[in-house]
CSV table of N, CA and C in Angstrom, one decimal:
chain,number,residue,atom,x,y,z
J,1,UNK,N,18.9,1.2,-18.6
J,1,UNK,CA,17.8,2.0,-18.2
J,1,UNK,C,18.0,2.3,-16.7
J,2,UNK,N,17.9,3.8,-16.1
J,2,UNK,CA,18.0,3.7,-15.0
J,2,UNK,C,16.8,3.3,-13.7
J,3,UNK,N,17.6,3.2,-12.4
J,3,UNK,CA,16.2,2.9,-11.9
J,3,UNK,C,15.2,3.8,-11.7
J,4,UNK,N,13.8,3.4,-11.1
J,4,UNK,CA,12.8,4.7,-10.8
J,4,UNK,C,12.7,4.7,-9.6
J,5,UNK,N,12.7,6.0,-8.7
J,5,UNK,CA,12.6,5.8,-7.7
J,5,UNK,C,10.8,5.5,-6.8
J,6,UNK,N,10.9,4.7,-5.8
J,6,UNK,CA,9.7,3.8,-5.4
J,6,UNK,C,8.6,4.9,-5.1
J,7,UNK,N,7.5,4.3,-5.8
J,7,UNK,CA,6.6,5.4,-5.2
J,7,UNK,C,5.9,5.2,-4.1
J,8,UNK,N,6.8,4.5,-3.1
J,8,UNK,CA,6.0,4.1,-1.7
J,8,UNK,C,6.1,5.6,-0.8
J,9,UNK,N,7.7,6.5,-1.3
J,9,UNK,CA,7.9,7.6,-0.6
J,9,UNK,C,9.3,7.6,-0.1
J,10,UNK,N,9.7,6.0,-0.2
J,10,UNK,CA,11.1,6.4,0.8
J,10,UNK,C,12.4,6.4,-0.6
J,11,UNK,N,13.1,7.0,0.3
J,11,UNK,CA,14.6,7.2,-0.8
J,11,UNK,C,15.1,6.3,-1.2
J,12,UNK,N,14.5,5.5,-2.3
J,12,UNK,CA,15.2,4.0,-2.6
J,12,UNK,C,14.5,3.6,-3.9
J,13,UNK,N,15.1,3.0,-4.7
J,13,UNK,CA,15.0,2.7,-6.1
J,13,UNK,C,14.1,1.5,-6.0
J,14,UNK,N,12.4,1.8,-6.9
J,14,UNK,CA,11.5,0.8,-7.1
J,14,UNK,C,12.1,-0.9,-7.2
J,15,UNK,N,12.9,-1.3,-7.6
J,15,UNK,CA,13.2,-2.8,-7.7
J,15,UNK,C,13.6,-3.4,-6.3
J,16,UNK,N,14.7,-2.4,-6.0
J,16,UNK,CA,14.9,-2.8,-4.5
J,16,UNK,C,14.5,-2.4,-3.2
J,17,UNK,N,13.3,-1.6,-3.5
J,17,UNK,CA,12.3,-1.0,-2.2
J,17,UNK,C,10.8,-2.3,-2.6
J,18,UNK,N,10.1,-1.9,-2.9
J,18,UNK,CA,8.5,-2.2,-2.9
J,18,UNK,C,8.8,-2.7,-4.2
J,19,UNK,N,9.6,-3.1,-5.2
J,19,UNK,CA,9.7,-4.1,-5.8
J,19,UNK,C,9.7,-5.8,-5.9
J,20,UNK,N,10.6,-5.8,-4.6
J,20,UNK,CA,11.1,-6.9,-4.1
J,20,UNK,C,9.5,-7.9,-3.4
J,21,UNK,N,9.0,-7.0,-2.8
J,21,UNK,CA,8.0,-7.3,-2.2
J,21,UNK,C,6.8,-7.9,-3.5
J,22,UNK,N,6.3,-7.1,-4.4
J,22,UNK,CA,5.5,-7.2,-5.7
J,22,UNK,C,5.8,-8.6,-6.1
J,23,UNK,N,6.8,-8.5,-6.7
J,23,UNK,CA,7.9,-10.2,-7.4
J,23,UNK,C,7.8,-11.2,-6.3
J,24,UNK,N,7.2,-11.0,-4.9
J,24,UNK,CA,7.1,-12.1,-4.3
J,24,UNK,C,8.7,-12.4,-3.5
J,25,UNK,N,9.6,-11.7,-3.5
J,25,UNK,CA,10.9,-11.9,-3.0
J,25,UNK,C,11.3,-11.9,-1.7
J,26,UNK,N,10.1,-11.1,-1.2
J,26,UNK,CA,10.5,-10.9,0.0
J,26,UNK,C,9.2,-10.1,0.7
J,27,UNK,N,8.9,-10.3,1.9
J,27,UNK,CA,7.5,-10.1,2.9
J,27,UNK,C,7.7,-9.0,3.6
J,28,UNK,N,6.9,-8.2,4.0
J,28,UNK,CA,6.5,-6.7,4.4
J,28,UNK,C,7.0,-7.2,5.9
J,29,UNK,N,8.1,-6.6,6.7
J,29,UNK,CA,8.1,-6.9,7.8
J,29,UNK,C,7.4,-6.0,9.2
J,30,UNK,N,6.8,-4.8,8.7
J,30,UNK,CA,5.9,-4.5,9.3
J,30,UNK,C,4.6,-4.1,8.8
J,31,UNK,N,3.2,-3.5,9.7
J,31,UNK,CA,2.0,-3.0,9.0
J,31,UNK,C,2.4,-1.9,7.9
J,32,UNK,N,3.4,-0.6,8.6
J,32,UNK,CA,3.5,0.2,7.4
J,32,UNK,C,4.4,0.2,6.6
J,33,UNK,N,5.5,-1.0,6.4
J,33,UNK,CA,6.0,-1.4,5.1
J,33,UNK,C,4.9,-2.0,4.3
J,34,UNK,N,4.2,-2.8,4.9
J,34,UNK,CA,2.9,-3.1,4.0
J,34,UNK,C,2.3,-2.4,2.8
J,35,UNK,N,1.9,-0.8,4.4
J,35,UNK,CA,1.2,-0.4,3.6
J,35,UNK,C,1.9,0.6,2.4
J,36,UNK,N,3.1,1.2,2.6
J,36,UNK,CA,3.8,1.4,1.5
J,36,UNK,C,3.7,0.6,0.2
J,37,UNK,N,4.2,-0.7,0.7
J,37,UNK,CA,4.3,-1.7,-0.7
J,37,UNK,C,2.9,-1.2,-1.6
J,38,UNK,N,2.0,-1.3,-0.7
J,38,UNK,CA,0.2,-1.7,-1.2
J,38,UNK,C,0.2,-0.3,-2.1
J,39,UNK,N,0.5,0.5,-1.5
J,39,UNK,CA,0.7,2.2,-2.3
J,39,UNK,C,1.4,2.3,-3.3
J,40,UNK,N,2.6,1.4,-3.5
J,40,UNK,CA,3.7,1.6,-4.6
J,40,UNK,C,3.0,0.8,-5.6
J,41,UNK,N,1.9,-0.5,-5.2
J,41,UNK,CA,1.3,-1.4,-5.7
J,41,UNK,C,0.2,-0.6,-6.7
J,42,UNK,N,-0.9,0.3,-6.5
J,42,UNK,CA,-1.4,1.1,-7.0
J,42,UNK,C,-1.2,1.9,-7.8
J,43,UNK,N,0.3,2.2,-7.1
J,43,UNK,CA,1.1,3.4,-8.3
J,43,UNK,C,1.6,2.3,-9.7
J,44,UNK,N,2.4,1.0,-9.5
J,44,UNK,CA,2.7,0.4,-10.8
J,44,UNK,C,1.2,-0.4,-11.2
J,45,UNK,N,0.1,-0.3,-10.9
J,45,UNK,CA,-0.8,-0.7,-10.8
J,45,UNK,C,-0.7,-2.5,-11.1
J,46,UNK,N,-0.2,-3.1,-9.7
J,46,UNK,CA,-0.2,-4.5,-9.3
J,46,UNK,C,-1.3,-5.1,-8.9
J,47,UNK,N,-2.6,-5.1,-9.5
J,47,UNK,CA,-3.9,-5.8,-8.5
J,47,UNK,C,-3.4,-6.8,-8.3
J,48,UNK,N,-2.7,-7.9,-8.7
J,48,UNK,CA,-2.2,-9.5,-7.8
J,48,UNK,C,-1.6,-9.1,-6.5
J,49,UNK,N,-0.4,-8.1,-6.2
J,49,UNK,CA,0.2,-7.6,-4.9
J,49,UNK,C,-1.4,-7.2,-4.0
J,50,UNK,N,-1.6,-6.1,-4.9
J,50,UNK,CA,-2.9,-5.5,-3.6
J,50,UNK,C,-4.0,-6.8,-3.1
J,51,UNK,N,-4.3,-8.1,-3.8
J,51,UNK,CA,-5.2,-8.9,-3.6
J,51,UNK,C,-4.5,-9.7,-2.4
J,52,UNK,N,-3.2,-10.4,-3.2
J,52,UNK,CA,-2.9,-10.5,-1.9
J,52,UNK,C,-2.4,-10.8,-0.9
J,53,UNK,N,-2.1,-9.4,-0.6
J,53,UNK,CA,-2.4,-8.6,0.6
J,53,UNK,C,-3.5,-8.1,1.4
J,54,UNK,N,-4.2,-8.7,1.0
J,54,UNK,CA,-6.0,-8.3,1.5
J,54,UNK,C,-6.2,-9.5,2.6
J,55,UNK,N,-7.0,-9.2,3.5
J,55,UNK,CA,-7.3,-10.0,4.6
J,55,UNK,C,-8.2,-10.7,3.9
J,56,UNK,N,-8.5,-12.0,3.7
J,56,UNK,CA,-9.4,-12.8,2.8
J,56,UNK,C,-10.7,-12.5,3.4
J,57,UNK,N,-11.2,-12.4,4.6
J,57,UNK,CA,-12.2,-11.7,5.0
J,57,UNK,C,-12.7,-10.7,4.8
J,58,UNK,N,-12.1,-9.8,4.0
J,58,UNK,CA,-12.2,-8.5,3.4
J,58,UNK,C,-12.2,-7.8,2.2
J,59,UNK,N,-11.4,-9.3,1.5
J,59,UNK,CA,-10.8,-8.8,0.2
J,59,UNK,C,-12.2,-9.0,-0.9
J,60,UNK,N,-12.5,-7.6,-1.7
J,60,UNK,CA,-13.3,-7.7,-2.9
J,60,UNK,C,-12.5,-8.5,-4.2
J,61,UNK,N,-13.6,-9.1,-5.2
J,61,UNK,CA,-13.3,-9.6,-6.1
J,61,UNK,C,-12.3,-8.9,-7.0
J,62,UNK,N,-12.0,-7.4,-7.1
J,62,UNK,CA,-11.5,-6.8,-7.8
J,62,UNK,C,-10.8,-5.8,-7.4
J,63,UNK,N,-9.3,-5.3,-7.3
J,63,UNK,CA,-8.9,-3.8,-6.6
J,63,UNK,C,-9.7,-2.5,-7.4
J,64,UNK,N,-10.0,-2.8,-8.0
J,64,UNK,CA,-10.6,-1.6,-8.9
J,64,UNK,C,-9.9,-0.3,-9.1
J,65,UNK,N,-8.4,-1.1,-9.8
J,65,UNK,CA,-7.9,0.1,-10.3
J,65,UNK,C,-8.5,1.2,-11.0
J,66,UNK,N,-8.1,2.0,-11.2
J,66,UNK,CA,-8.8,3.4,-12.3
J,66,UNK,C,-7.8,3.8,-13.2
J,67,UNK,N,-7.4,3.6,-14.5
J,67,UNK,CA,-6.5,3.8,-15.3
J,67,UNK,C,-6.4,5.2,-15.3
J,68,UNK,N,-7.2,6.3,-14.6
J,68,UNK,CA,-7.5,7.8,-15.0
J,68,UNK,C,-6.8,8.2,-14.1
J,69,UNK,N,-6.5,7.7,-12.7
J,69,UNK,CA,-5.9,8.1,-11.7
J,69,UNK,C,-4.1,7.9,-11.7
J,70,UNK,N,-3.4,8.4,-11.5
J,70,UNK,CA,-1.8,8.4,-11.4
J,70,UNK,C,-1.9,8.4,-9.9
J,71,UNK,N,-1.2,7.7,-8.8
J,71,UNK,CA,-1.1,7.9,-7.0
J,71,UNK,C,0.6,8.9,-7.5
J,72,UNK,N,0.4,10.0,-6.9
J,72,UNK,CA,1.7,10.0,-7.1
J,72,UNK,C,2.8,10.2,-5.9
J,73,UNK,N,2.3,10.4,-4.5
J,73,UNK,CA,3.0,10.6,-3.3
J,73,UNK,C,2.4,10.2,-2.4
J,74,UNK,N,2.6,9.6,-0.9
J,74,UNK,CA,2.6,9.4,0.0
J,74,UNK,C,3.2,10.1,0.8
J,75,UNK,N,2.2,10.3,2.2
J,75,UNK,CA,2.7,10.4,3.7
J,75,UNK,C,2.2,10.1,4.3
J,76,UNK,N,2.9,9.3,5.5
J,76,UNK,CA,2.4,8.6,6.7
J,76,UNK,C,2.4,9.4,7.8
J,77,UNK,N,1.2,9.5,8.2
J,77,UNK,CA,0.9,10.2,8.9
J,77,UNK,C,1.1,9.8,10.6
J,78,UNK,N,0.8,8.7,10.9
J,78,UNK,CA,0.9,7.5,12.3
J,78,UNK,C,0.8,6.4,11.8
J,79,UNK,N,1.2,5.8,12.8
J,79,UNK,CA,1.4,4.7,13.1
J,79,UNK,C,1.1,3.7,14.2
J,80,UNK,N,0.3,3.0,14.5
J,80,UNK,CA,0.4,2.3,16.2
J,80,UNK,C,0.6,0.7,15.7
J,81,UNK,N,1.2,-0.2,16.8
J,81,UNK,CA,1.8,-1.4,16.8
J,81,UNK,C,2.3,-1.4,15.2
J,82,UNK,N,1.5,-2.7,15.2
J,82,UNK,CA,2.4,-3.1,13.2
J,82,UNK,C,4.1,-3.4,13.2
J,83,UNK,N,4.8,-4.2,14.4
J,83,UNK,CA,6.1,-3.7,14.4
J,83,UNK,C,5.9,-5.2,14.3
J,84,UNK,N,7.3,-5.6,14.2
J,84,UNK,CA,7.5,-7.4,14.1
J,84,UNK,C,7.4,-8.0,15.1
J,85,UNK,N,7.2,-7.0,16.2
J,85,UNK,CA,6.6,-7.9,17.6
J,85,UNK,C,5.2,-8.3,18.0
J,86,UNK,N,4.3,-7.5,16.7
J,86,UNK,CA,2.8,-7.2,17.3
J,86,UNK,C,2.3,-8.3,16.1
J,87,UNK,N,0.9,-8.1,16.4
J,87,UNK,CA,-0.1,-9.1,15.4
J,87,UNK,C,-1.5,-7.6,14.6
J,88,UNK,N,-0.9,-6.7,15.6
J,88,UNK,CA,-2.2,-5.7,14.7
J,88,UNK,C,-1.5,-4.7,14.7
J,89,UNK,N,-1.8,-3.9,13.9
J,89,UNK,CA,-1.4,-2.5,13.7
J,89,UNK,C,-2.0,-1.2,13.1
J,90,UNK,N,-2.1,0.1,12.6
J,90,UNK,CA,-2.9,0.8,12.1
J,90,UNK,C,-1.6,1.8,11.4
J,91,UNK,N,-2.2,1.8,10.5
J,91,UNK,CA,-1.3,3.5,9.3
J,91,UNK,C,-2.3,4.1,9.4
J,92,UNK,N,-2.2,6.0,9.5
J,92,UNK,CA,-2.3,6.7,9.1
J,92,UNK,C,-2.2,7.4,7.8
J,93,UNK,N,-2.3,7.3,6.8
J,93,UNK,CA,-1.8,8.5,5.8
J,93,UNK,C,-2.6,9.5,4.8
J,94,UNK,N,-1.9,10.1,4.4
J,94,UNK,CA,-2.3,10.8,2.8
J,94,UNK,C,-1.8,10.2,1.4
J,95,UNK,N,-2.7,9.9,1.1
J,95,UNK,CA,-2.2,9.6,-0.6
J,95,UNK,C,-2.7,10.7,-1.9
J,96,UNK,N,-1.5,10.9,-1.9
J,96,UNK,CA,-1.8,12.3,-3.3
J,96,UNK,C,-1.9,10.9,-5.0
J,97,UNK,N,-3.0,12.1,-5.6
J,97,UNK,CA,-3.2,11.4,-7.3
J,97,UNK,C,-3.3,12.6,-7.8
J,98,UNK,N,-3.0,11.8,-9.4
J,98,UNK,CA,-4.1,12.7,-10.2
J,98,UNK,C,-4.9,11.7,-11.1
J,99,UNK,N,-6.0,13.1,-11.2
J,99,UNK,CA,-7.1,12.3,-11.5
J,99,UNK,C,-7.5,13.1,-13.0
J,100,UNK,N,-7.4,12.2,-14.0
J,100,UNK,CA,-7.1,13.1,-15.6
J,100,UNK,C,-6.3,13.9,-15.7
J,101,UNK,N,-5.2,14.3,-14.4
J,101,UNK,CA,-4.5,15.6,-14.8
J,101,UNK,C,-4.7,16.3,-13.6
J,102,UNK,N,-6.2,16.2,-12.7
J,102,UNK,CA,-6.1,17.4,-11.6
J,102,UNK,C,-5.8,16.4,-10.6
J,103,UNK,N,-5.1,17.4,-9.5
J,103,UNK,CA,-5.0,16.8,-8.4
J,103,UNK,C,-5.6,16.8,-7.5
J,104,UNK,N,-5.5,15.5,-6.3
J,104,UNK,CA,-6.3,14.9,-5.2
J,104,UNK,C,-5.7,14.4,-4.4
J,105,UNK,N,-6.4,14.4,-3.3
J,105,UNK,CA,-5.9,13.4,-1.9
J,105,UNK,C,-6.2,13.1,-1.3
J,106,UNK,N,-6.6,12.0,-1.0
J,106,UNK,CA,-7.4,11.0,0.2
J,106,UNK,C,-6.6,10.6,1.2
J,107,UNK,N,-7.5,10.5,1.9
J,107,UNK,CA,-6.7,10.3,3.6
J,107,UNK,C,-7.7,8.9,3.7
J,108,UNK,N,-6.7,8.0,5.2
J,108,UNK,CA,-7.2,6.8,5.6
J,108,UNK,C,-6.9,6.6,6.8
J,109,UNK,N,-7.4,5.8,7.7
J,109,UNK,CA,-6.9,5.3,8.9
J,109,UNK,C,-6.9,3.5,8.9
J,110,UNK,N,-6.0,2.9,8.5
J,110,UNK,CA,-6.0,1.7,7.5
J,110,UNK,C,-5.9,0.4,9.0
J,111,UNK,N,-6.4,-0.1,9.2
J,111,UNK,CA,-5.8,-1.8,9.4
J,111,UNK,C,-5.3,-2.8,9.3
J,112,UNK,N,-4.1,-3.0,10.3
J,112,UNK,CA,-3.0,-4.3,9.3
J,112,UNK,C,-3.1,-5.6,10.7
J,113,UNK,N,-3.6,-6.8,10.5
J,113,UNK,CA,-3.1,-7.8,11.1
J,113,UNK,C,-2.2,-8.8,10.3
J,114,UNK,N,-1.7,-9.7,10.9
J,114,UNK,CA,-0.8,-10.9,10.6
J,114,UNK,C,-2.2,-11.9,10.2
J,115,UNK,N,-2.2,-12.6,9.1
J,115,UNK,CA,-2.9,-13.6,8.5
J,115,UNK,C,-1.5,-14.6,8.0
J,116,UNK,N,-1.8,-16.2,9.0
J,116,UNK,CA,-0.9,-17.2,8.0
J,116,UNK,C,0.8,-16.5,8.0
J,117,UNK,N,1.0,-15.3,8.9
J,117,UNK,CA,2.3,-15.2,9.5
J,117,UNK,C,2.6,-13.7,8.9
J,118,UNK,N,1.9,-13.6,7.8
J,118,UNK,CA,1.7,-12.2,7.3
J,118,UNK,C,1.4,-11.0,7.1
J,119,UNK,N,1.7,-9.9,7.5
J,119,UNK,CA,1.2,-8.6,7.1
J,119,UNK,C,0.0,-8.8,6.6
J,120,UNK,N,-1.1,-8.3,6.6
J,120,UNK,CA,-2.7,-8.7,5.8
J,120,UNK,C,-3.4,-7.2,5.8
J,121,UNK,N,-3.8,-6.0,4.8
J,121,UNK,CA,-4.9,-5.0,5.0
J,121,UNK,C,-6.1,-5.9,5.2
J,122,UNK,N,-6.3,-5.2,6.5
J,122,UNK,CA,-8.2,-5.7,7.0
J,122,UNK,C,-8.8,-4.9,6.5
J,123,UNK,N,-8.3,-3.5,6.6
J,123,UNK,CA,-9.6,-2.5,5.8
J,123,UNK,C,-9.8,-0.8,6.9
J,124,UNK,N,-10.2,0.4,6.7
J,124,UNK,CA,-10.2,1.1,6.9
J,124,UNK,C,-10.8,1.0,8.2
J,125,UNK,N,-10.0,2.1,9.2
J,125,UNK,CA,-11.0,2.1,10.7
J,125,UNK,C,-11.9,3.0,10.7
């Protein structure tokens, strides 16, 4: 079976992009690999990845997936710090879905600190 390509956005096959990350194999080395992963997360719908990655301060009891929704694209819009030198950082982006079939897109201006050495969503600015 062949591979599928990741629905984080970048040119690279889901097991070895934002797969690796899911399975626990390996840690987001910046805020917006994070936030990729967290998006590719929603698309295979992973609520253990999306939880956590949640800043425990922030994080709800539940991702509240929606089985009705498909995420099907991403684009990052900005970026500030989030690099492997920093402790905070912020994404910009668009996330395209569909929702029963029609399409949508929501925008964010997202939150990333280091929790315990790690990449962590604090939550929308």
């Amino acid at each position: 079976m062949p591979a599928r390509t990741c629905p984080c956005g970048l040119p690279a096959d889901y097991p070895d992009c934002c797969g690796r990350f899911h399975r626990g194999e390996a840690a987001a080395a910046t805020a917006e690999q994070l936030m990729r992963s967290r998006f590719a997360a929603f698309g295979v719908r992973d609520e253990g990845y999306l939880l956590r990655t949640w800043h425990p301060t922030t994080r709800p009891a539940r991702a509240g997936l929606d089985k009705r929704v498909t995420w099907v694209r991403l684009e990052v819009l900005e970026s500030t710090g989030g690099s492997v030198v920093h402790t905070e950082g912020t994404v910009r982006f668009r996330a395209h879905y569909l929702d029963r079939g029609r399409p949508g897109e929501m925008e964010e201006h997202s939150r990333f600190v280091r929790h315990e050495g790690r990449w962590v969503y604090l939550g929308a600015l």
